[in-house]
Tab-separated table of C-alpha atoms in Angstrom:
chain	number	residue	atom	x	y	z
A	1	MET	CA	-99.942	23.491	37.897
A	2	HIS	CA	-100.972	23.269	41.450
A	3	SER	CA	-102.674	26.263	42.757
A	4	LYS	CA	-101.389	25.626	46.432
A	5	SER	CA	-99.313	28.065	48.204
A	6	PRO	CA	-95.415	26.947	48.008
A	7	GLN	CA	-95.395	25.961	51.561
A	8	TYR	CA	-95.655	22.231	52.681
A	9	GLY	CA	-98.619	21.619	50.218
A	10	ASP	CA	-100.091	18.247	50.750
A	11	ALA	CA	-96.866	16.568	51.743
A	12	ARG	CA	-97.062	13.192	53.497
A	13	GLU	CA	-94.392	11.329	55.460
A	14	ARG	CA	-93.064	7.909	54.074
A	15	GLU	CA	-90.562	5.270	55.167
A	16	PHE	CA	-88.757	2.744	53.149
A	17	SER	CA	-87.244	-0.288	54.808
A	18	LEU	CA	-84.368	-1.472	52.946
A	19	PRO	CA	-81.596	-4.010	53.565
A	20	GLY	CA	-79.643	-2.620	56.553
A	21	ILE	CA	-81.269	0.849	56.588
A	22	THR	CA	-84.552	2.597	56.795
A	23	LEU	CA	-85.020	5.901	54.747
A	24	ALA	CA	-87.480	8.625	55.459
A	25	ALA	CA	-89.138	10.647	52.705
A	26	ARG	CA	-91.783	13.383	52.049
A	27	GLU	CA	-94.292	12.551	49.398
A	28	TRP	CA	-96.505	14.786	47.196
A	29	GLY	CA	-99.154	14.119	44.556
A	30	ARG	CA	-101.068	11.108	43.645
A	31	ARG	CA	-100.074	7.539	42.731
A	32	GLY	CA	-100.203	7.023	39.034
A	33	ALA	CA	-99.111	10.521	38.293
A	34	ARG	CA	-95.664	11.193	36.802
A	35	PRO	CA	-93.097	9.309	39.121
A	36	VAL	CA	-90.342	11.587	40.320
A	37	LEU	CA	-87.572	10.700	42.819
A	38	ALA	CA	-86.116	13.853	44.280
A	39	LEU	CA	-82.747	14.045	45.892
A	40	HIS	CA	-81.405	16.834	48.070
A	41	GLY	CA	-78.018	18.404	48.589
A	42	TRP	CA	-75.111	17.627	50.998
A	43	LEU	CA	-76.289	17.987	54.547
A	44	ASP	CA	-79.771	19.255	53.546
A	45	ASN	CA	-82.784	16.892	53.677
A	46	ALA	CA	-86.231	16.179	52.061
A	47	ALA	CA	-87.496	19.558	53.277
A	48	SER	CA	-85.251	21.226	50.590
A	49	PHE	CA	-88.272	20.410	48.083
A	50	ASP	CA	-91.011	21.763	50.394
A	51	VAL	CA	-91.333	24.933	48.158
A	52	LEU	CA	-90.751	23.451	44.843
A	53	ALA	CA	-92.552	20.192	45.000
A	54	PRO	CA	-96.124	21.869	45.288
A	55	LEU	CA	-95.511	23.939	42.174
A	56	LEU	CA	-94.663	20.818	39.974
A	57	ALA	CA	-97.601	19.767	37.700
A	58	ASP	CA	-99.241	16.268	37.911
A	59	CYS	CA	-96.557	14.361	39.594
A	60	HIS	CA	-96.041	11.734	42.355
A	61	LEU	CA	-92.988	13.054	43.939
A	62	ILE	CA	-90.896	11.271	46.563
A	63	ALA	CA	-88.258	13.466	48.201
A	64	LEU	CA	-85.895	11.102	50.172
A	65	ASP	CA	-83.846	11.967	53.246
A	66	LEU	CA	-80.679	10.458	51.771
A	67	PRO	CA	-78.925	7.969	54.035
A	68	GLY	CA	-77.387	9.620	57.093
A	69	GLN	CA	-79.270	12.786	56.547
A	70	GLY	CA	-82.729	14.167	57.865
A	71	LEU	CA	-84.893	11.535	59.405
A	72	SER	CA	-83.232	8.622	57.776
A	73	GLN	CA	-80.840	6.028	59.528
A	74	HIS	CA	-77.199	6.475	59.382
A	75	LYS	CA	-75.251	3.764	57.564
A	76	SER	CA	-73.465	1.037	59.455
A	77	PRO	CA	-69.994	1.497	60.820
A	78	GLN	CA	-68.650	-0.339	57.698
A	79	GLY	CA	-70.698	1.819	55.335
A	80	SER	CA	-69.525	4.833	53.397
A	81	TYR	CA	-70.969	7.862	51.742
A	82	ASN	CA	-69.303	8.076	48.300
A	83	LEU	CA	-71.797	9.304	45.614
A	84	TRP	CA	-72.159	5.827	44.175
A	85	ASP	CA	-72.890	4.244	47.488
A	86	ASP	CA	-76.575	5.446	47.474
A	87	LEU	CA	-77.531	4.021	44.042
A	88	LEU	CA	-78.710	0.594	45.150
A	89	ASP	CA	-80.778	2.054	47.869
A	90	LEU	CA	-82.440	4.480	45.482
A	91	MET	CA	-83.260	1.654	42.983
A	92	ARG	CA	-84.775	-0.427	45.856
A	93	VAL	CA	-87.002	2.494	46.860
A	94	ALA	CA	-88.134	2.781	43.166
A	95	ASP	CA	-88.846	-1.085	43.271
A	96	GLN	CA	-90.794	-0.774	46.365
A	97	LEU	CA	-92.927	1.904	44.815
A	98	GLY	CA	-93.516	-0.130	41.665
A	99	TRP	CA	-91.638	2.386	39.446
A	100	THR	CA	-90.337	0.472	36.390
A	101	ARG	CA	-89.211	3.898	34.995
A	102	PHE	CA	-89.178	7.360	36.692
A	103	HIS	CA	-87.808	10.823	36.529
A	104	LEU	CA	-84.931	12.146	38.644
A	105	LEU	CA	-84.785	15.720	40.163
A	106	GLY	CA	-81.705	16.428	42.028
A	107	HIS	CA	-79.990	19.376	43.750
A	108	SER	CA	-76.327	19.814	44.194
A	109	ARG	CA	-75.011	16.504	45.698
A	110	GLY	CA	-78.427	15.071	44.701
A	111	ALA	CA	-77.753	16.143	41.171
A	112	LEU	CA	-74.374	14.445	40.961
A	113	ILE	CA	-75.970	11.181	42.305
A	114	SER	CA	-78.833	11.598	39.608
A	115	LEU	CA	-76.210	11.863	36.924
A	116	LEU	CA	-74.432	8.547	37.998
A	117	LEU	CA	-77.844	6.733	38.280
A	118	ALA	CA	-79.182	8.195	34.921
A	119	ALA	CA	-76.086	7.286	32.837
A	120	ALA	CA	-75.783	3.792	34.517
A	121	LEU	CA	-79.334	2.581	34.315
A	122	PRO	CA	-80.973	4.509	31.350
A	123	GLU	CA	-83.551	1.779	30.914
A	124	ARG	CA	-84.980	2.808	34.302
A	125	ILE	CA	-84.914	6.599	34.027
A	126	VAL	CA	-87.141	8.768	31.884
A	127	SER	CA	-85.447	12.055	32.275
A	128	VAL	CA	-83.096	13.909	34.662
A	129	ALA	CA	-83.386	17.438	35.922
A	130	LEU	CA	-80.266	18.755	37.680
A	131	LEU	CA	-80.115	21.943	39.803
A	132	GLU	CA	-76.824	23.743	40.565
A	133	ALA	CA	-74.553	20.659	39.833
A	134	LEU	CA	-73.423	18.530	36.859
A	135	TRP	CA	-70.369	16.743	37.963
A	136	PRO	CA	-68.405	17.000	41.180
A	137	GLU	CA	-65.175	19.010	41.604
A	138	PRO	CA	-62.695	16.753	39.678
A	139	VAL	CA	-59.365	15.509	40.806
A	140	THR	CA	-56.349	14.349	38.826
A	141	ILE	CA	-55.097	10.764	38.681
A	142	GLU	CA	-52.004	12.010	40.586
A	143	GLU	CA	-54.232	13.107	43.510
A	144	THR	CA	-55.655	9.613	44.082
A	145	ALA	CA	-53.270	8.698	47.020
A	146	ALA	CA	-53.535	12.000	48.708
A	147	GLN	CA	-57.389	11.839	48.420
A	148	LEU	CA	-57.439	8.357	49.912
A	149	GLY	CA	-55.183	9.588	52.736
A	150	ARG	CA	-57.564	12.551	53.665
A	151	HIS	CA	-60.420	10.046	53.782
A	152	LEU	CA	-58.576	7.759	56.135
A	153	ARG	CA	-57.304	10.498	58.515
A	154	ASP	CA	-60.709	12.260	58.633
A	155	ASN	CA	-62.458	9.045	59.630
A	156	LEU	CA	-59.728	8.092	62.097
A	157	ALA	CA	-60.140	11.449	63.793
A	158	LEU	CA	-63.923	11.318	64.123
A	159	GLY	CA	-63.731	9.702	67.412
A	160	ASP	CA	-61.977	12.576	69.121
A	161	LYS	CA	-64.474	15.173	67.820
A	162	GLN	CA	-67.337	16.501	69.831
A	163	PRO	CA	-70.623	17.212	67.813
A	164	THR	CA	-71.528	20.883	67.501
A	165	ARG	CA	-74.247	21.827	70.115
A	166	TYR	CA	-76.896	24.520	69.841
A	167	ALA	CA	-78.779	26.226	72.517
A	168	GLY	CA	-81.931	25.897	70.398
A	169	PRO	CA	-83.115	25.733	66.718
A	170	GLU	CA	-82.920	29.622	66.439
A	171	GLU	CA	-79.200	29.270	66.908
A	172	ALA	CA	-78.955	26.611	64.269
A	173	VAL	CA	-80.974	28.643	61.796
A	174	ALA	CA	-78.740	31.632	62.318
A	175	VAL	CA	-75.483	29.466	61.733
A	176	LEU	CA	-77.088	27.864	58.639
A	177	GLN	CA	-77.842	31.326	57.324
A	178	ARG	CA	-74.350	32.594	57.756
A	179	ALA	CA	-72.862	29.424	56.276
A	180	THR	CA	-75.094	29.240	53.209
A	181	GLY	CA	-76.594	32.727	52.724
A	182	ILE	CA	-80.188	31.189	52.491
A	183	ALA	CA	-83.127	32.996	53.611
A	184	GLU	CA	-84.413	32.625	57.165
A	185	PRO	CA	-87.774	30.579	56.168
A	186	SER	CA	-85.416	28.164	54.067
A	187	ALA	CA	-83.083	27.633	56.888
A	188	GLN	CA	-85.919	27.024	59.328
A	189	ARG	CA	-87.275	24.151	57.063
A	190	LEU	CA	-83.853	22.513	57.012
A	191	VAL	CA	-83.340	22.941	60.668
A	192	THR	CA	-86.834	21.659	61.697
A	193	ARG	CA	-86.133	18.367	59.966
A	194	GLY	CA	-82.439	18.167	60.567
A	195	LEU	CA	-82.124	18.755	64.358
A	196	VAL	CA	-82.526	16.313	67.247
A	197	GLN	CA	-82.768	17.299	70.908
A	198	ARG	CA	-80.647	15.411	73.587
A	199	ASP	CA	-79.912	16.312	77.283
A	200	GLY	CA	-81.306	19.833	76.691
A	201	ARG	CA	-79.115	20.655	73.834
A	202	TRP	CA	-79.684	20.378	69.968
A	203	TYR	CA	-77.643	18.632	67.531
A	204	TRP	CA	-77.802	17.903	63.802
A	205	ARG	CA	-79.009	14.375	62.997
A	206	ALA	CA	-76.674	14.119	60.017
A	207	ASP	CA	-74.008	11.391	60.203
A	208	PRO	CA	-70.560	13.125	60.903
A	209	ARG	CA	-68.959	10.914	58.400
A	210	LEU	CA	-70.705	12.990	55.576
A	211	ARG	CA	-68.215	15.700	56.508
A	212	THR	CA	-65.096	13.551	55.841
A	213	ALA	CA	-63.256	13.325	52.630
A	214	SER	CA	-64.429	10.866	49.991
A	215	ALA	CA	-62.195	7.764	49.604
A	216	LEU	CA	-62.008	8.373	45.802
A	217	LYS	CA	-63.116	11.257	43.563
A	218	LEU	CA	-64.028	11.261	39.782
A	219	THR	CA	-61.595	12.840	37.360
A	220	ARG	CA	-62.755	15.238	34.786
A	221	ALA	CA	-62.535	12.494	32.120
A	222	HIS	CA	-64.832	10.214	34.443
A	223	SER	CA	-67.454	12.959	34.621
A	224	GLU	CA	-67.369	14.005	31.061
A	225	ALA	CA	-67.744	10.155	30.087
A	226	LEU	CA	-70.833	10.023	32.435
A	227	VAL	CA	-72.406	12.988	30.638
A	228	ARG	CA	-71.676	11.647	27.303
A	229	ALA	CA	-73.104	8.231	28.341
A	230	LEU	CA	-76.607	9.918	29.004
A	231	GLN	CA	-79.328	8.446	26.813
A	232	VAL	CA	-82.236	10.154	28.544
A	233	PRO	CA	-83.342	13.771	28.258
A	234	ALA	CA	-81.308	16.079	30.699
A	235	LEU	CA	-82.059	19.617	32.034
A	236	LEU	CA	-79.471	21.525	33.942
A	237	LEU	CA	-80.443	24.779	35.735
A	238	LEU	CA	-77.748	26.897	37.323
A	239	ALA	CA	-78.018	29.899	39.572
A	240	GLU	CA	-76.117	33.197	38.711
A	241	SER	CA	-75.032	33.690	42.264
A	242	GLY	CA	-74.286	30.032	42.747
A	243	VAL	CA	-72.390	27.361	40.886
A	244	GLY	CA	-73.445	29.013	37.660
A	245	GLY	CA	-71.755	32.195	38.524
A	246	ARG	CA	-68.454	30.473	39.649
A	247	MET	CA	-67.609	28.231	36.718
A	248	ASN	CA	-67.348	28.860	32.916
A	249	TRP	CA	-70.133	26.476	32.079
A	250	ARG	CA	-70.612	27.795	28.525
A	251	GLU	CA	-67.248	26.434	27.579
A	252	ALA	CA	-67.720	23.129	29.487
A	253	LEU	CA	-71.302	22.433	28.408
A	254	GLY	CA	-70.866	23.345	24.657
A	255	GLN	CA	-69.654	19.872	23.939
A	256	PHE	CA	-72.806	18.046	25.253
A	257	SER	CA	-75.517	18.287	22.693
A	258	GLN	CA	-77.803	16.003	24.613
A	259	LEU	CA	-77.950	18.372	27.620
A	260	ARG	CA	-80.195	21.400	27.814
A	261	TRP	CA	-79.149	24.053	30.401
A	262	LYS	CA	-80.087	27.475	31.503
A	263	LEU	CA	-78.577	30.139	33.718
A	264	MET	CA	-81.176	31.620	36.216
A	265	PRO	CA	-81.322	34.220	38.891
A	266	GLY	CA	-80.742	33.228	42.448
A	267	SER	CA	-78.236	31.580	44.651
A	268	HIS	CA	-77.319	27.881	45.405
A	269	HIS	CA	-80.719	27.146	47.122
A	270	PHE	CA	-82.758	28.951	44.455
A	271	HIS	CA	-85.294	26.110	44.362
A	272	MET	CA	-86.256	26.902	48.027
A	273	GLU	CA	-86.539	30.597	47.515
A	274	ALA	CA	-88.238	33.222	45.597
A	275	GLN	CA	-87.021	31.811	42.341
A	276	ALA	CA	-88.915	28.557	42.786
A	277	PRO	CA	-91.845	29.324	40.528
A	278	MET	CA	-89.485	30.116	37.645
A	279	LEU	CA	-87.637	26.737	38.236
A	280	ALA	CA	-90.989	24.940	38.406
A	281	ALA	CA	-91.924	26.423	35.007
A	282	GLU	CA	-88.730	25.256	33.376
A	283	ILE	CA	-89.158	21.757	34.917
A	284	ASN	CA	-92.725	21.393	34.084
A	285	THR	CA	-92.095	22.315	30.482
A	286	PHE	CA	-89.281	19.869	30.316
A	287	TRP	CA	-91.479	17.115	31.684
A	288	GLN	CA	-94.300	17.985	29.236
A	289	GLU	CA	-91.717	17.490	26.432
A	290	ASN	CA	-90.544	14.226	27.872
A	291	PRO	CA	-93.567	12.524	29.229
A	292	HIS	CA	-93.562	9.215	31.147
A	293	ASP	CA	-94.535	6.378	28.655
């Protein structure tokens, strides 16, 4: 395990020029080590992994700013932010890196995206480690029309909404802490990468479309089929005061023998806080048992 303090470690900035969009990333480790693509949660950014990444052993980790978040470009006006809309971009990043096969590490929304990719392209994925999410909140078939309606209304109303402004980063940190319950250092990391200054005020860089309803959502049957389709080793770590404390996962997960899971101390952003060394130990053990071939 790396001996460096869990701050920014030896992180380096990267950019990936893809068809129609440029994605930013933070990079740790040496090329040729275990290849890991790390995906952050909704409205977070690559700084989400600044604490955890330096604690992960012998890996070449790329933490992306997913489209429309962090320092990455927004999608075109015709683009959308459904979970599956990022998958081709992720594979193009892997191809630019020369990664034939690689590991996935995802938190929250990034975990949901990781599940889709691991289930769809098992020949490219070595293993998947999921933090605080397995599948999205399901909808029923009967809700399809209402869900699509919310998506259309939300997007049509965007032109009338003024972006939230902050007097400075300190105000944004305080607002983020109230909204998420994360510690101040964690909020500062996300704010530092996530804010932009214009005309003496501060704004989130994130594309406002990320806050709109998805056009379609998966049913419970869709999600369970994706988990059953996993052909690669999978680890799910849940937080006692996060998602793991709000759902009866024991009943839901008992049917998936291919998935290893564990309930751990902490809240939704436990990978950024005091529990990060415990998570790193679990992930390192998981990777040692499932080495890159």
